[in-house]
Tab-separated table of C-alpha atoms and ligand atoms in Angstrom:
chain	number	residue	atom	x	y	z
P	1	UNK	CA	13.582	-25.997	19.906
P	2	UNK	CA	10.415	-26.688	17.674
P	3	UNK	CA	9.803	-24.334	14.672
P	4	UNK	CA	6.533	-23.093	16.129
P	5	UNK	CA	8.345	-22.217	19.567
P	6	UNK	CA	10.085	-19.627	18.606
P	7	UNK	CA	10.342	-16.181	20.407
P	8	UNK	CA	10.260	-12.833	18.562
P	9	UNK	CA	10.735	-9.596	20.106
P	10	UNK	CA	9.264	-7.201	17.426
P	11	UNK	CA	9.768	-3.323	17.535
P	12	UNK	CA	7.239	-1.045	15.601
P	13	UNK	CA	7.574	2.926	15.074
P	14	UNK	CA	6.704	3.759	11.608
P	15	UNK	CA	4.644	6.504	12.665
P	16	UNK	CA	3.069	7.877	15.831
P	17	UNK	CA	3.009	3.998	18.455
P	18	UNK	CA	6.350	3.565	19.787
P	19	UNK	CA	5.260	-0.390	20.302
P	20	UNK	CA	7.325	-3.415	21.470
P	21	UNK	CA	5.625	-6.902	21.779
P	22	UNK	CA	7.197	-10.351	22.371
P	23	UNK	CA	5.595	-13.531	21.121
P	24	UNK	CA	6.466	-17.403	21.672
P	25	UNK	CA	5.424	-19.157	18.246
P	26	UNK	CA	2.288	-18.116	17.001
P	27	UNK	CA	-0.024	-16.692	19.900
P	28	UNK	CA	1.535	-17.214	22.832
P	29	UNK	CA	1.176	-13.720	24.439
P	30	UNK	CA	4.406	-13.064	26.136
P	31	UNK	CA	4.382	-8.530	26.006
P	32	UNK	CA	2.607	-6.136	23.956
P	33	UNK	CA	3.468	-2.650	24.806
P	34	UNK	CA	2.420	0.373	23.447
P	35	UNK	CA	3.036	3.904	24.076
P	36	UNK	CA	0.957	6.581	21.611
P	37	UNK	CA	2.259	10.061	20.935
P	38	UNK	CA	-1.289	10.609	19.370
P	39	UNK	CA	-1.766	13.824	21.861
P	40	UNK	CA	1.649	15.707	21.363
P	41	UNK	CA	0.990	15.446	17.327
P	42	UNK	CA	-2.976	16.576	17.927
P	43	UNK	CA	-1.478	20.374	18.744
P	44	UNK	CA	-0.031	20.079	15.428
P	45	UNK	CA	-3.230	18.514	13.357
P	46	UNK	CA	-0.862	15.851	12.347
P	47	UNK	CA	1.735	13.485	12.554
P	48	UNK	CA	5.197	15.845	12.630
P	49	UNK	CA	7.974	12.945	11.242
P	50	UNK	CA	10.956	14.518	13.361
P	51	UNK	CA	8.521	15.181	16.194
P	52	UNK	CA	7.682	11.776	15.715
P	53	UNK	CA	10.990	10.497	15.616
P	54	UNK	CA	12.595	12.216	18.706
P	55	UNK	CA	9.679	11.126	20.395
P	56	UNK	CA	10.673	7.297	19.595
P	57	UNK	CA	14.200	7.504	20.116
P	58	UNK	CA	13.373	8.926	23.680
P	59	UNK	CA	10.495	5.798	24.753
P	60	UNK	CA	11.427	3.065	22.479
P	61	UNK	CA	13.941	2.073	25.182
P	62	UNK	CA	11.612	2.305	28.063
P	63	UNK	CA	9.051	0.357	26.353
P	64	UNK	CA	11.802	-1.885	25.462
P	65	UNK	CA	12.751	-2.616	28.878
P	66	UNK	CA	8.817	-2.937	30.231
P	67	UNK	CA	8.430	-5.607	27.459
P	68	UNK	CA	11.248	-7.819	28.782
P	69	UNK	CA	10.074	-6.913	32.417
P	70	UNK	CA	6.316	-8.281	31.573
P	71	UNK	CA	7.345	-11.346	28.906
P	72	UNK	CA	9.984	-11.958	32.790
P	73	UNK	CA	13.012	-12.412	30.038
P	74	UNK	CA	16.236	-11.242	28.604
P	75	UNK	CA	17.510	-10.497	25.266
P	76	UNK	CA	20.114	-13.455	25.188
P	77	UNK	CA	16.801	-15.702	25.248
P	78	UNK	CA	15.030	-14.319	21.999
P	79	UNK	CA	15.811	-16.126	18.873
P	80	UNK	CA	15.409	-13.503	16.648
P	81	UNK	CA	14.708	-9.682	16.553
P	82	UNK	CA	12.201	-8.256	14.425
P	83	UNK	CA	11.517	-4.768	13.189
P	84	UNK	CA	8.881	-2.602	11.071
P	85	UNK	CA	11.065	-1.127	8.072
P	86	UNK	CA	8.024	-0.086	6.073
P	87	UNK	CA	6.180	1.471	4.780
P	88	UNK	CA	6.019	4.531	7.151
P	89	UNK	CA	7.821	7.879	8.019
P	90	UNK	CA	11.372	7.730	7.426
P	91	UNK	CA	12.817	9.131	10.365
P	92	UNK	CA	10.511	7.429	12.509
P	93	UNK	CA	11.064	4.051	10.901
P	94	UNK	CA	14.889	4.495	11.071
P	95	UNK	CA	14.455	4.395	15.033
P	96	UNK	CA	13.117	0.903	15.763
P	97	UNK	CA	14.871	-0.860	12.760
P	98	UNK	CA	18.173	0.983	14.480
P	99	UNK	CA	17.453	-0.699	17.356
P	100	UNK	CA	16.849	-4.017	16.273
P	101	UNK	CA	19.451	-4.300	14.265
P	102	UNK	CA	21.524	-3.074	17.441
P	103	UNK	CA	20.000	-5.589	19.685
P	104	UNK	CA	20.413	-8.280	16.806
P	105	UNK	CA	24.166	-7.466	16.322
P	106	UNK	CA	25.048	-7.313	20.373
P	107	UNK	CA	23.276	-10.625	20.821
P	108	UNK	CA	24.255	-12.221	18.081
P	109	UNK	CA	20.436	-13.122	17.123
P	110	UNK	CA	18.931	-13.172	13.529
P	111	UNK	CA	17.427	-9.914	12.552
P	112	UNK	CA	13.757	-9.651	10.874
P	113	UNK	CA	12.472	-6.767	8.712
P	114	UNK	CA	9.069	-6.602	8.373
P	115	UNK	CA	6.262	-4.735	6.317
P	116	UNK	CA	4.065	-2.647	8.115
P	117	UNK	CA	1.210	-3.644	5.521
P	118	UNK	CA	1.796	-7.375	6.191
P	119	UNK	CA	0.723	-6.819	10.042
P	120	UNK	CA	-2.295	-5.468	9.124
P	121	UNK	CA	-2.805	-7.588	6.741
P	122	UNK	CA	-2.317	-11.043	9.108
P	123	UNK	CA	-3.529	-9.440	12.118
P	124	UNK	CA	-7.497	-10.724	11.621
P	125	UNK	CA	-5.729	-14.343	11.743
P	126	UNK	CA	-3.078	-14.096	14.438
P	127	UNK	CA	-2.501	-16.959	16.230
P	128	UNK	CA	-3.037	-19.283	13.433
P	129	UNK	CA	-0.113	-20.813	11.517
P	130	UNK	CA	-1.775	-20.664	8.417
P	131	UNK	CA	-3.396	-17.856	6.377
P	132	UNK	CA	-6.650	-19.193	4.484
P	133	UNK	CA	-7.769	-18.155	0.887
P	134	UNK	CA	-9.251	-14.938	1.382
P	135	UNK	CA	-10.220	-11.610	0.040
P	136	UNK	CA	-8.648	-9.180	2.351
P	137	UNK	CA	-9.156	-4.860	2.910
P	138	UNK	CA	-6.427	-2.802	4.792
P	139	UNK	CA	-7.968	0.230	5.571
P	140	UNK	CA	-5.349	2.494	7.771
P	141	UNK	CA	-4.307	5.603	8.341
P	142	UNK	CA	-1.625	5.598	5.183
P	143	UNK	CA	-3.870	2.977	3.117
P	144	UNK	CA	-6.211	1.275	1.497
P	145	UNK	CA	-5.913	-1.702	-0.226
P	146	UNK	CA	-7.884	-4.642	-1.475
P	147	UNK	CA	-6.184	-7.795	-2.338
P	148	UNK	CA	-6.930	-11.424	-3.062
P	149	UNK	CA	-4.685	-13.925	-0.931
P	150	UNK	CA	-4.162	-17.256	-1.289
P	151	UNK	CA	-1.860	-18.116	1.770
P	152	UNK	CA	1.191	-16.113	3.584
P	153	UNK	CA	3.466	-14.340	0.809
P	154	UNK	CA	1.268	-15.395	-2.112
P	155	UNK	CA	-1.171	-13.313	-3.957
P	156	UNK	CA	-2.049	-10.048	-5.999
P	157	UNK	CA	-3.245	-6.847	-5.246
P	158	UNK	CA	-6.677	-5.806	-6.754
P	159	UNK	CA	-7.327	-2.412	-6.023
P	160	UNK	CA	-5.906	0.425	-4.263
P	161	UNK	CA	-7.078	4.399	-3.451
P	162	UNK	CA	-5.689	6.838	-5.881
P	163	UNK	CA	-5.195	9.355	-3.829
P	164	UNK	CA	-6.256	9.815	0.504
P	165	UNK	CA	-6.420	6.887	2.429
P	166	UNK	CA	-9.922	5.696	4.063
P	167	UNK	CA	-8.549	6.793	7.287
P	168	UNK	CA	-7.115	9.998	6.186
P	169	UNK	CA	-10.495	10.730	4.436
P	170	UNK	CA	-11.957	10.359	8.254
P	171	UNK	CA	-8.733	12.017	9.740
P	172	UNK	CA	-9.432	14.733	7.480
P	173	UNK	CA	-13.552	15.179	7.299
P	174	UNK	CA	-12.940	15.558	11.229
P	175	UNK	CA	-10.079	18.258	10.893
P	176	UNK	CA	-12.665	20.276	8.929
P	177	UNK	CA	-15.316	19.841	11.355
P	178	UNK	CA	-13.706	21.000	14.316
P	179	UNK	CA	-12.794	17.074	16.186
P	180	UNK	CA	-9.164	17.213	16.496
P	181	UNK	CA	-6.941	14.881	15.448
P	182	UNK	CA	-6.851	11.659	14.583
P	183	UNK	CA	-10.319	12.343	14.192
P	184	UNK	CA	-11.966	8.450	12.621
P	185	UNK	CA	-12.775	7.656	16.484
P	186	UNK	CA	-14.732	11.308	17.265
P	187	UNK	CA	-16.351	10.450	13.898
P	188	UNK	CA	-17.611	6.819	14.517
P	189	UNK	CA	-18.905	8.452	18.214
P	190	UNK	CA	-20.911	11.528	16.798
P	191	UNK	CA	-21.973	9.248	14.541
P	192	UNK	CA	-23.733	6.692	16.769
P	193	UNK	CA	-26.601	9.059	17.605
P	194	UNK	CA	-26.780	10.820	13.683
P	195	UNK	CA	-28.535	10.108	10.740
P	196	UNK	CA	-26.628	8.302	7.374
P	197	UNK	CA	-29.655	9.220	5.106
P	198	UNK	CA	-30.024	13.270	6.036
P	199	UNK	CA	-27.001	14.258	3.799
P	200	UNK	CA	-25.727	13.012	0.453
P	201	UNK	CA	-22.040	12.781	-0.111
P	202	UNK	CA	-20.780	11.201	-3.190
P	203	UNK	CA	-19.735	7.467	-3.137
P	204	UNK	CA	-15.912	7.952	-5.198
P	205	UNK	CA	-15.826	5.398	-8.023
P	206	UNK	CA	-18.729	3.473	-6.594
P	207	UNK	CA	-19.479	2.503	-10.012
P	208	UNK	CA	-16.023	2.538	-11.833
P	209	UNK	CA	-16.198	-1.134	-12.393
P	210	UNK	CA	-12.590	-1.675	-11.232
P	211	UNK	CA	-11.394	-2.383	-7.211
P	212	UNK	CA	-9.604	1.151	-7.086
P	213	UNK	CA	-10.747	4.441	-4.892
P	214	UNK	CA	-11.416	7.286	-4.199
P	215	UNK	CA	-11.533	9.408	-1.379
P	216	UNK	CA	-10.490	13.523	-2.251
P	217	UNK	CA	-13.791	14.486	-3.657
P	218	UNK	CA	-15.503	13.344	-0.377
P	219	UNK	CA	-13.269	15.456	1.543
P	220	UNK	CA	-13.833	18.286	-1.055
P	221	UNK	CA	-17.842	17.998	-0.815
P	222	UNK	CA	-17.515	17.939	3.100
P	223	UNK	CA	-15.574	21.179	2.757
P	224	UNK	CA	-18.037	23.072	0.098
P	225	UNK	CA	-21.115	21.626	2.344
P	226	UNK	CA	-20.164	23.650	5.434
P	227	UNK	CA	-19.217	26.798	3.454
P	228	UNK	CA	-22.935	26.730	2.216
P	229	UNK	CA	-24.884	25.548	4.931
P	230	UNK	CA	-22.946	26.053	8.212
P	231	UNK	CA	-24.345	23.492	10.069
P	232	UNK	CA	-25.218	24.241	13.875
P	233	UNK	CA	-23.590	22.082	16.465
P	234	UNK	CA	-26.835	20.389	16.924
P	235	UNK	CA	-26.180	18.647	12.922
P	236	UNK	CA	-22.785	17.311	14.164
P	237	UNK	CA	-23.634	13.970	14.240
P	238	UNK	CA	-26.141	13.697	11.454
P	239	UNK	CA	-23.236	15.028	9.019
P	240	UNK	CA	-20.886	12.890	10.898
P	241	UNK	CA	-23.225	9.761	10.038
P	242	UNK	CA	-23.437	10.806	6.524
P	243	UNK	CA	-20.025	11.589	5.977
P	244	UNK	CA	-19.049	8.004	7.259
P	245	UNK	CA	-21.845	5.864	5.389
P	246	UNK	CA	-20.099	7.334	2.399
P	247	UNK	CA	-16.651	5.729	3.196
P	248	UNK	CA	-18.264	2.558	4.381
P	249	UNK	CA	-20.330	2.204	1.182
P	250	UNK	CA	-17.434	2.120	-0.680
P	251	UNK	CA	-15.334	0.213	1.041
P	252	UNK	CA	-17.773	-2.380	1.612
P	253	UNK	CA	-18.988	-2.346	-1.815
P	254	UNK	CA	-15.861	-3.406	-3.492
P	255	UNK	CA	-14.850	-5.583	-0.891
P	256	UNK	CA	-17.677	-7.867	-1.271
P	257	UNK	CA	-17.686	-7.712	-4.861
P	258	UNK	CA	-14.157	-8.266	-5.096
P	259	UNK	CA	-15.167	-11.816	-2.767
P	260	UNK	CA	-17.699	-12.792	-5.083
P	261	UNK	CA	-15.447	-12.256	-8.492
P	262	UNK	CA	-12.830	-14.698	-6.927
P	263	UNK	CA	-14.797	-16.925	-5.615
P	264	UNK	CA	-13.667	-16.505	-1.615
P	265	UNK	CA	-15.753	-17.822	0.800
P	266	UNK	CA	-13.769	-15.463	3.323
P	267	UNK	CA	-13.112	-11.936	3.945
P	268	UNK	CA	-10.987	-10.249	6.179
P	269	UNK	CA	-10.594	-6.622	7.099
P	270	UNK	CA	-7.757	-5.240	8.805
P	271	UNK	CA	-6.246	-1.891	9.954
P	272	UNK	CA	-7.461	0.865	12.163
P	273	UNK	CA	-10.259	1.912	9.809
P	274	UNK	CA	-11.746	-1.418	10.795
P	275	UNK	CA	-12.355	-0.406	14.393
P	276	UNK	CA	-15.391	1.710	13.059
P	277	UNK	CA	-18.546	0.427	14.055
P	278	UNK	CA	-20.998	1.274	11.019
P	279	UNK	CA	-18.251	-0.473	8.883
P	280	UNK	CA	-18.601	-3.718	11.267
P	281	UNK	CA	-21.837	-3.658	11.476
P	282	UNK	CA	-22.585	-3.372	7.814
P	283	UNK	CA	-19.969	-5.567	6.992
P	284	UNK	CA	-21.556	-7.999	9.650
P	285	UNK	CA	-24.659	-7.915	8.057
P	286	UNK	CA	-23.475	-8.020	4.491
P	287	UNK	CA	-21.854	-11.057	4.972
P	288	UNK	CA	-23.974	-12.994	6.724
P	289	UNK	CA	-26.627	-12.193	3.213
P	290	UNK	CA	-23.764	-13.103	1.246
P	291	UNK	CA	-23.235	-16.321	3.113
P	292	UNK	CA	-19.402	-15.184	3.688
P	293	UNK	CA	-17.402	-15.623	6.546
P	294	UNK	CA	-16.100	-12.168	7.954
P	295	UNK	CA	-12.754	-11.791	9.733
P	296	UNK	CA	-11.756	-9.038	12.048
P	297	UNK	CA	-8.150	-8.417	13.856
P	298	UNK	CA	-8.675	-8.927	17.707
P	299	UNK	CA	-8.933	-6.219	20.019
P	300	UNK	CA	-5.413	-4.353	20.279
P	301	UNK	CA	-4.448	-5.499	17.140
P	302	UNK	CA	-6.378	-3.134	15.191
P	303	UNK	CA	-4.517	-0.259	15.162
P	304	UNK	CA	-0.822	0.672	14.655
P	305	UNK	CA	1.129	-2.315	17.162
P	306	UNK	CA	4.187	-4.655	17.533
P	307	UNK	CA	2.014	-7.642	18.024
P	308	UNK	CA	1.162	-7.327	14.465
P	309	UNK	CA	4.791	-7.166	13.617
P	310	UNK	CA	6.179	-9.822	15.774
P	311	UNK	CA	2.827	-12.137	13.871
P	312	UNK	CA	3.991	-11.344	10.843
P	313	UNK	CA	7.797	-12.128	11.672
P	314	UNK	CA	7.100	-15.356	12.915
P	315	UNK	CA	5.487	-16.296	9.677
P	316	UNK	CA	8.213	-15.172	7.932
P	317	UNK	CA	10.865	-16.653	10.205
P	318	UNK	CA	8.768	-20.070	9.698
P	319	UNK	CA	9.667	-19.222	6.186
P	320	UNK	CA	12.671	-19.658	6.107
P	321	UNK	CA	13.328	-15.451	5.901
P	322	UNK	CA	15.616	-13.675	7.571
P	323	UNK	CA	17.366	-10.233	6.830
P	324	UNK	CA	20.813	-8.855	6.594
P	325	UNK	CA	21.534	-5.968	9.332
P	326	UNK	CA	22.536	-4.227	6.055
P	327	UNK	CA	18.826	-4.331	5.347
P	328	UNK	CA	17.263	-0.604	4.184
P	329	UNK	CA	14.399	0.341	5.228
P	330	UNK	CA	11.347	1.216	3.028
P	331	UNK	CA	8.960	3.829	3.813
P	332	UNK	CA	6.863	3.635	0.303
P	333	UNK	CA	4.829	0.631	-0.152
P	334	UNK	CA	5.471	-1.174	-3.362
P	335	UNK	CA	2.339	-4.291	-3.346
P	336	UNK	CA	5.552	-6.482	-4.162
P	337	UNK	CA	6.475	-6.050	-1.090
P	338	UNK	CA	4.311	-8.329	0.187
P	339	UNK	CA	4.472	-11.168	-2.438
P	340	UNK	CA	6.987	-13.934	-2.924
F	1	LIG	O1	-3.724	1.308	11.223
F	1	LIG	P1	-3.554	2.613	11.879
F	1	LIG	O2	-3.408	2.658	13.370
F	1	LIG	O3	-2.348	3.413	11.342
F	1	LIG	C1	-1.825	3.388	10.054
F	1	LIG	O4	-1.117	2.427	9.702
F	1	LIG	O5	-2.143	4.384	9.342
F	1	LIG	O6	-4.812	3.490	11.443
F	1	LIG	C2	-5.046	4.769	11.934
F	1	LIG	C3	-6.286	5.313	11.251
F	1	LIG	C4	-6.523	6.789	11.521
F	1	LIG	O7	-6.804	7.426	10.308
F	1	LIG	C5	-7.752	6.774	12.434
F	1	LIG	O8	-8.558	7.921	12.324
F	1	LIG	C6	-8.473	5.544	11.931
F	1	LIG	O9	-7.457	4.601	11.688
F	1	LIG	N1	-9.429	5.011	12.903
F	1	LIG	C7	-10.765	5.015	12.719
F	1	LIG	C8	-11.333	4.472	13.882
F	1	LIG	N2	-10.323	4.138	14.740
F	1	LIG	C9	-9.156	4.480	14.114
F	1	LIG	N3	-11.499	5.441	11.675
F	1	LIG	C10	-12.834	5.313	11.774
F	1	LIG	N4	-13.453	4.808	12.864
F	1	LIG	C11	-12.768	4.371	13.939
F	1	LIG	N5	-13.374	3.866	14.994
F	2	LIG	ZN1	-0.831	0.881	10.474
């Protein structure tokens, strides 16, 4: 069988999407399953890990069995078995790469561990078997990273946050005003009908001449505005507006800078952070100014899901990498991680 032929079954649960997809080579579509637990962690304002993990351990096998029922195979005809083994939450990690190593070792198939981050960060260009030069943002849940890449496994990191993530920053502006959780979506909506220029909320690091940031003191200044002003219902979505231009500013600022300093002709932004629409649509429009050509992930790949993974795994299977069952998993991200 050709290189590019392969099929992957890849398992991802490293935090609240128990997710199984199944891929032939490099786009061929065969499942992609997803079940979230996103409403049995909202009573809790949170992701709870061993809520989390019980949770997976009880659906992974259903989803399981749905993906081989939709991709019409069995597990004797995969050629290799793939699972997220970080960065996430431990005990939820621990479930699918348990699995896959199970399914690896009963059918005798080679077993894949793959990086959460490396999904995201191949997701805006699945389906191709190359990566292009490219300056490329993750902006999830757990992280936000800028880094310059110069094909699959090779290049640095440029910039990181220092302390929440871009999507926590949202996750957490919308605990504080009342949206539930995870709150980026509720945000982005109330924010469609507000207005970014009413409030002022500081841009982190804007100016700190590096490709790090910032996102605590946003949070902070959301928190000290509605002690002071308590807003009426009726501000909602001009706070909500405000609040998000902030992140976007940032975000966009550095990525776009961080293009021009290296001389990349493309940018790509990946993770579920990129599903906002102000950040598209400013991103759209920077771009285009900047005479840059702007990636996104496709639909369904843009927030936490095993198509992702089994992507990833078939670039690293065409690689030449495989794992040992032995194989840990990781739930910090080291940026080495990703690099070869
Ligand atoms: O990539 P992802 O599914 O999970 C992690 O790996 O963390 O990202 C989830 C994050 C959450 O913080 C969620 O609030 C945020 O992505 N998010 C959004 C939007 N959709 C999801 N943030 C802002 N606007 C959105 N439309
Ligand atoms: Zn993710």
């Amino acid at each position: 069988m050709s290189q590019a032929k392969r099929v992957l079954l890849a398992i991802e649960t490293s935090c609240d999407e128990t997710a199984v997809a199944i891929l032939r080579g490099f786009d061929e579509v065969l499942a992609h399953e997803i079940y979230s637990q996103a409403e049995i962690h909202s009573e809790f304002g949170g992701v709870v890990p061993e809520v989390a993990s019980r949770n997976h351990l009880a659906t992974a096998p259903l989803v399981l069995d749905r993906a081989l029922e939709k991709a019409g195979l069995r597990i004797s005809a995969l050629d290799a078995i793939a699972a997220t083994t970080g960065p996430g939450l431990a005990p939820a990690l621990l479930v699918g790469a348990s699995i896959a190593k199970g399914l690896a070792i009963g059918a005798s198939k080679p077993f894949l561990a793959v990086n959460h981050i490396e999904g995201h960060l191949l997701s805006p260009f699945f389906g191709q078997e190359k990566i292009p030069p490219h300056t490329a943002m993750v902006v999830s849940g757990g992280h936000t990273l800028l880094l310059d890449i110069e094909s699959f496994g090779r290049g640095r990191l440029l910039g990181r946050t220092l302390d929440d993530a871009a999507g926590e920053a949202f996750d957490k502006g919308a605990k504080l005003l009342g949206l539930g959780y995870p709150g980026g979506v509720r945000i982005d909506e109330l924010a469609k009908s507000g207005d970014p220029n009413r409030y002022e909320f500081p841009r982190g690091m804007a100016h700190s001449g590096d490709f790090d940031f910032s996102f605590s003191g946003l949070k902070t200044s959301l928190r000290v505005f509605l002690e002071k002003n308590r807003p009426s219902e009726n501000d909602l979505p001009d706070i909500c507006a405000s609040f998000q231009a902030a992140i976007v500013d940032v975000l966009l600022e550095k990525l776009f800078r961080a293009a021009q300093s290296n001389d990349r002709q493309l940018a790509a932004l990946s993770g579920g952070v990129s599903a906002n629409s102000a950040l598209r649509a400013k991103a759209t429009t920077e771009a285009a100014r900047l005479g840059i050509e702007l990636k996104f992930p496709p639909a369904g790949l843009l927030t936490d899901n095993a198509l992702m993974i089994a992507f990833a795994a078939a670039h690293r299977l065409a690689n030449g990498m495989t794992h040992s069952v032995t194989e840990e998993i990781s739930p910090n991200f080291s940026p080495a991680s990703l690099f070869r």
